mmCIF file with all atom_site columns, C-alpha atoms in Angstrom:
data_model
loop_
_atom_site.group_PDB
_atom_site.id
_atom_site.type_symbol
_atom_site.label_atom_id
_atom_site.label_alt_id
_atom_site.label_comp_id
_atom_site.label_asym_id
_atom_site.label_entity_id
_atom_site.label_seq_id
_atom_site.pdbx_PDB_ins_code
_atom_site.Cartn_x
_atom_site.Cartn_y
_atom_site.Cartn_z
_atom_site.occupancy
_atom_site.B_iso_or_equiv
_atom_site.pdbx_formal_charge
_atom_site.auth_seq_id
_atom_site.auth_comp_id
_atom_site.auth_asym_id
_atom_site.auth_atom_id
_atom_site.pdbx_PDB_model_num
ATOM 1   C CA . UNK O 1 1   ? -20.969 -11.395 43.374 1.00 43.00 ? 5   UNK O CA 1
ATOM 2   C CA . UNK O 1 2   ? -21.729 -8.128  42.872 1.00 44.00 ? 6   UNK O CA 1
ATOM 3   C CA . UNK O 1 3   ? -25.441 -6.621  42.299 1.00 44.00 ? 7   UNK O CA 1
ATOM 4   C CA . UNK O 1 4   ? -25.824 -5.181  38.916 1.00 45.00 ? 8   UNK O CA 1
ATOM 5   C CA . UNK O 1 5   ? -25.758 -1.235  38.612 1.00 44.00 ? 9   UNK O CA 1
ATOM 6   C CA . UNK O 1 6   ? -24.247 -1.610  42.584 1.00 42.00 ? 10  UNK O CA 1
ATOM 7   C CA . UNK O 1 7   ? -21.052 0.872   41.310 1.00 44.00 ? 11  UNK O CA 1
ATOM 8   C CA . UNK O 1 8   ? -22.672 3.186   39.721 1.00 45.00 ? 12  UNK O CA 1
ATOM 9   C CA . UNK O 1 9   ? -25.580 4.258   42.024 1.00 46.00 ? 13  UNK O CA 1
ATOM 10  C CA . UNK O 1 10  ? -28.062 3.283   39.513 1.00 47.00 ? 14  UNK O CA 1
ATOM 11  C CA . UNK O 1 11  ? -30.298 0.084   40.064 1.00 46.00 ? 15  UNK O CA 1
ATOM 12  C CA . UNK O 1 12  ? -30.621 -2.477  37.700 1.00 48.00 ? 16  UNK O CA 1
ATOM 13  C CA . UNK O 1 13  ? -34.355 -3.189  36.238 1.00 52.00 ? 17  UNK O CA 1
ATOM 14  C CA . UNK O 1 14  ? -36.242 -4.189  39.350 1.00 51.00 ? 18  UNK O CA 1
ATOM 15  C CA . UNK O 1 15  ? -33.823 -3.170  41.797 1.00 50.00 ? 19  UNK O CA 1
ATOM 16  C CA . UNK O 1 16  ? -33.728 -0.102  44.153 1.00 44.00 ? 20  UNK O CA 1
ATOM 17  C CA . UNK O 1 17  ? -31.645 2.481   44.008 1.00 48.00 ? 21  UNK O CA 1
ATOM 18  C CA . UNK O 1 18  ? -29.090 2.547   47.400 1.00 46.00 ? 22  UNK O CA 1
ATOM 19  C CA . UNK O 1 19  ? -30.961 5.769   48.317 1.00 52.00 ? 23  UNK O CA 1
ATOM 20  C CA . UNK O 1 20  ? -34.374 4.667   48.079 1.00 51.00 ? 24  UNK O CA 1
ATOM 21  C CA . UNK O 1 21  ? -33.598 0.972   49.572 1.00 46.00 ? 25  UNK O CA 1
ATOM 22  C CA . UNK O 1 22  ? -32.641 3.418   52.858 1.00 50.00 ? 26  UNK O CA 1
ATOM 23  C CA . UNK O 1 23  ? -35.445 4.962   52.711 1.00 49.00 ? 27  UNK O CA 1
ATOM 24  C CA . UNK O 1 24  ? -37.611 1.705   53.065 1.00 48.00 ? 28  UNK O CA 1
ATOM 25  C CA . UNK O 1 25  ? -35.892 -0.220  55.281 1.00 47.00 ? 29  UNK O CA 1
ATOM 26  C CA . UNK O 1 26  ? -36.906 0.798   59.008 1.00 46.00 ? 30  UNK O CA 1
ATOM 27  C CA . UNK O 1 27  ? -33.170 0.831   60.742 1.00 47.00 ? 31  UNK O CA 1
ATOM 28  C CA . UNK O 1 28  ? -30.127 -0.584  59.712 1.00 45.00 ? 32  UNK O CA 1
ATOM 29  C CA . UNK O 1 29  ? -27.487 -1.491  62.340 1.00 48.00 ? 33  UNK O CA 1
ATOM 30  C CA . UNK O 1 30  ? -27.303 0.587   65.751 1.00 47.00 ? 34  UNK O CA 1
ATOM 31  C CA . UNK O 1 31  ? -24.770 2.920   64.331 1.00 49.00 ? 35  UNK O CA 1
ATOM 32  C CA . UNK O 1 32  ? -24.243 2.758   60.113 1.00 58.00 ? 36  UNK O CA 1
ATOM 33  C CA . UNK O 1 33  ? -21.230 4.898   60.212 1.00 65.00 ? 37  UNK O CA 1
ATOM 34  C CA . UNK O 1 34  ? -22.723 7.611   58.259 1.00 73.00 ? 38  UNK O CA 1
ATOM 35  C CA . UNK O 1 35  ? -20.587 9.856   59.961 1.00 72.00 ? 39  UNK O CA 1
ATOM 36  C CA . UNK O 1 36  ? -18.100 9.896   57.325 1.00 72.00 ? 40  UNK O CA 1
ATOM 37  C CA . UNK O 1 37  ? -20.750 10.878  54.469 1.00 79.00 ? 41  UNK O CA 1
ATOM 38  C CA . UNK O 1 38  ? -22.565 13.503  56.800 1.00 84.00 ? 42  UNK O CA 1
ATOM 39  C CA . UNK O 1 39  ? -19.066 15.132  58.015 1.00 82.00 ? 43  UNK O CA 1
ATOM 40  C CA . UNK O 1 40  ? -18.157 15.338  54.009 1.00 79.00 ? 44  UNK O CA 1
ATOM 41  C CA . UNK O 1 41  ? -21.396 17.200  53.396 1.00 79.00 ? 45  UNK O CA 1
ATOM 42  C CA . UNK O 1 42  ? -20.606 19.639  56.527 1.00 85.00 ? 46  UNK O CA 1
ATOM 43  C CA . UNK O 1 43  ? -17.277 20.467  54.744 1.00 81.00 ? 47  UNK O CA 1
ATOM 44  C CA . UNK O 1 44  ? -18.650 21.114  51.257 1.00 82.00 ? 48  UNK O CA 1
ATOM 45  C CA . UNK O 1 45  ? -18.668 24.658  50.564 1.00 86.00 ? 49  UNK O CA 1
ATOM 46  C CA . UNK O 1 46  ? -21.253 24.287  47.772 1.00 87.00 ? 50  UNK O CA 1
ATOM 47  C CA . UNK O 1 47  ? -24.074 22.726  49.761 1.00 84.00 ? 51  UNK O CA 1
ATOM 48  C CA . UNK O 1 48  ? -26.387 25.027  51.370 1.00 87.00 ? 52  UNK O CA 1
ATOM 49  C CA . UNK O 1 49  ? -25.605 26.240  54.713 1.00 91.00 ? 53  UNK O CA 1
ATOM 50  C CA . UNK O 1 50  ? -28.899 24.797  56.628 1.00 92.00 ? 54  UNK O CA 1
ATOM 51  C CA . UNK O 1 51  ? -28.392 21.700  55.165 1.00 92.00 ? 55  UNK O CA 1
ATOM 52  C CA . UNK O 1 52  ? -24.238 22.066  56.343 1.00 93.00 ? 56  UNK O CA 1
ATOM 53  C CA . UNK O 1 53  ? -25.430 22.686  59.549 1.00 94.00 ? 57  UNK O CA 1
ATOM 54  C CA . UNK O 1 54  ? -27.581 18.870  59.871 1.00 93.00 ? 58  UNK O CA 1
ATOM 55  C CA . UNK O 1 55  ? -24.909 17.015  58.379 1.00 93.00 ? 59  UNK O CA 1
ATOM 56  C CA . UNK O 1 56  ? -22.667 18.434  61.178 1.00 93.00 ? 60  UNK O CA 1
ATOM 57  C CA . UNK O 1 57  ? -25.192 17.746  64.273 1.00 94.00 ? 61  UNK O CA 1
ATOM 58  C CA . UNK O 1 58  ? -25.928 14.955  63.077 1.00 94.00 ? 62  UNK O CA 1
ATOM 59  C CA . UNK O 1 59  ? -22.048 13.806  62.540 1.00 92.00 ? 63  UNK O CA 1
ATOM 60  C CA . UNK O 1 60  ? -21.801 14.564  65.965 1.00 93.00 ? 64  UNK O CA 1
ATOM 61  C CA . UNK O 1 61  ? -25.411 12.995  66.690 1.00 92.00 ? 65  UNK O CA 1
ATOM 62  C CA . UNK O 1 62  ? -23.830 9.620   65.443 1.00 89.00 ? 66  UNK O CA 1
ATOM 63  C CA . UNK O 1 63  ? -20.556 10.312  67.778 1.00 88.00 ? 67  UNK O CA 1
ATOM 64  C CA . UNK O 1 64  ? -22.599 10.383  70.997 1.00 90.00 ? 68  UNK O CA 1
ATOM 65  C CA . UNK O 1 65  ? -24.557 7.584   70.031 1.00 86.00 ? 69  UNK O CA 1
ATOM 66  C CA . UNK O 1 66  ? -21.489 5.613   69.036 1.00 84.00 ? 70  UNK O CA 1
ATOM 67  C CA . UNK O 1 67  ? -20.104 6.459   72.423 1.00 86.00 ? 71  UNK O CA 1
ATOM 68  C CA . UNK O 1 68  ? -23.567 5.342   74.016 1.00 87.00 ? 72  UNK O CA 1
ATOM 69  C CA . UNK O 1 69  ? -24.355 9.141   75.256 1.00 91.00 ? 73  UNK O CA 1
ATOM 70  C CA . UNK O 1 70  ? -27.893 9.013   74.394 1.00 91.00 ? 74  UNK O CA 1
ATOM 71  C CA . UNK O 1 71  ? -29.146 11.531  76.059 1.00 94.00 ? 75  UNK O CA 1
ATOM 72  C CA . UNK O 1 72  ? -27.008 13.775  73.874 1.00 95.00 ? 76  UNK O CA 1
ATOM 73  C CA . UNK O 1 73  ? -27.304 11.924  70.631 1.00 92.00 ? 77  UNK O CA 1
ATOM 74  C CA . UNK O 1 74  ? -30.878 12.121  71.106 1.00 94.00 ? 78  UNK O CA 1
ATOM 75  C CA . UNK O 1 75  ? -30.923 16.096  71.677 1.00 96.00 ? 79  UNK O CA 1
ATOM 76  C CA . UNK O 1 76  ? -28.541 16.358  68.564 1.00 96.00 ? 80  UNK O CA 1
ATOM 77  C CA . UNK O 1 77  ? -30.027 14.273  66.343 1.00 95.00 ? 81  UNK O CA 1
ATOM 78  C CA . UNK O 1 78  ? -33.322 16.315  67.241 1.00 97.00 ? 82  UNK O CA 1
ATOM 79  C CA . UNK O 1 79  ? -31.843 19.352  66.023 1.00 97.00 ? 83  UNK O CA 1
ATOM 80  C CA . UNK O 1 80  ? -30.821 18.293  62.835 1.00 96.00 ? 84  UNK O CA 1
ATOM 81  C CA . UNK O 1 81  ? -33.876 16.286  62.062 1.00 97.00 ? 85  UNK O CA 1
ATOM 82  C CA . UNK O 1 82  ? -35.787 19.927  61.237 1.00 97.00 ? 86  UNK O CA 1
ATOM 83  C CA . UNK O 1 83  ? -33.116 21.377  59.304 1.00 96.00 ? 87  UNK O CA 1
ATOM 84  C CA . UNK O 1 84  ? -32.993 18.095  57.170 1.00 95.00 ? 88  UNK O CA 1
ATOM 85  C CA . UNK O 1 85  ? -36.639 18.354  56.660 1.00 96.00 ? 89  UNK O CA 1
ATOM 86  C CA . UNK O 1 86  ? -36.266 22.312  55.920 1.00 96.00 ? 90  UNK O CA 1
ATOM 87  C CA . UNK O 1 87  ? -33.825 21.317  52.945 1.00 94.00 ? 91  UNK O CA 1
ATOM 88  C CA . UNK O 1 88  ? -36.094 18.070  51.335 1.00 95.00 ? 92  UNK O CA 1
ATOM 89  C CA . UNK O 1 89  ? -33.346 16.232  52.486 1.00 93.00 ? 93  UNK O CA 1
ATOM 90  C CA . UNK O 1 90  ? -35.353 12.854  52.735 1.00 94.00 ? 94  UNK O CA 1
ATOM 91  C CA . UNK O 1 91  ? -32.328 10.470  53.487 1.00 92.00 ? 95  UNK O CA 1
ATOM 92  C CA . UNK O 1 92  ? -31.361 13.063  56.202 1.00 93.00 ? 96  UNK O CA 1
ATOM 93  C CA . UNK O 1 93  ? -34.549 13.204  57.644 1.00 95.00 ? 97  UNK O CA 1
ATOM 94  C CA . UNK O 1 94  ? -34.422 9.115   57.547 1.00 93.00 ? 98  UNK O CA 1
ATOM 95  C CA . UNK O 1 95  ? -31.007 9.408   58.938 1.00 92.00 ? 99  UNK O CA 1
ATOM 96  C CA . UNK O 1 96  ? -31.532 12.171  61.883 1.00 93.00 ? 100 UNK O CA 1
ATOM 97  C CA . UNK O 1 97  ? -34.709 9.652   62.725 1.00 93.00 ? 101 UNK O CA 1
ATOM 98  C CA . UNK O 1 98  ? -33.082 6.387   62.656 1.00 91.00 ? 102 UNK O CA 1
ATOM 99  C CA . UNK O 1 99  ? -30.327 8.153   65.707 1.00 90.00 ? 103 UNK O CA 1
ATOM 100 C CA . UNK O 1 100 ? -33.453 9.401   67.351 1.00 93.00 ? 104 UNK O CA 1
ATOM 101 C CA . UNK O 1 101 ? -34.965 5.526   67.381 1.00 92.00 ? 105 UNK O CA 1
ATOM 102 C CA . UNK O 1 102 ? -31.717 4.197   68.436 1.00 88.00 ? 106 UNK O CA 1
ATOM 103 C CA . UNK O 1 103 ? -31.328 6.783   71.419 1.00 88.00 ? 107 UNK O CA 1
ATOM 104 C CA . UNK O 1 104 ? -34.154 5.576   73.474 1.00 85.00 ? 108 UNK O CA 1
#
């Protein structure tokens, strides 16, 4: 059964929006592949370049970490994590720090 508003991005009375339900719960799986939505954002030529630049170290942040290099996820996902907060990219930031938890 689906949740009400769950297509269209907007939450039903007294339920959160997808976005903000991210930003509240701590850490979701080990890896959420959000590679896919952050490597879509690299390749839009209408987004802002710093915030281009995250998406993409942090795509690749999520690779290592998939392929348990930690080390280098974590040093990735480090780099992005200012460029995210640069932007006011709060689900970025969330994202960039949810790698950095899960590399150590």
């Amino acid at each position: 059964m689906a949740m009400a508003g769950s297509e269209t991005g907007v939450a039903a009375p007294g339920r959160r929006k997808v976005e903000d339900a991210r930003l509240e719960t701590p850490l979701h799986n080990k890896i959420d592949d959000l590679g896919l939505v952050y490597s879509n954002l690299a390749d839009d030529s209408s987004t802002e370049m710093k915030k281009r630049e995250a998406a993409l170290l942090l795509t690749t942040a999520e690779g290592y970490l998939n392929d348990e290099n930690t080390t280098e996820a974590l040093r990735t996902a480090m780099e992005a994590l200012p460029k995210f907060r640069e932007c006011g990219d709060k689900n970025g930031s969330h994202d960039a720090l949810r790698v950095i938890i899960n590399s150590h």
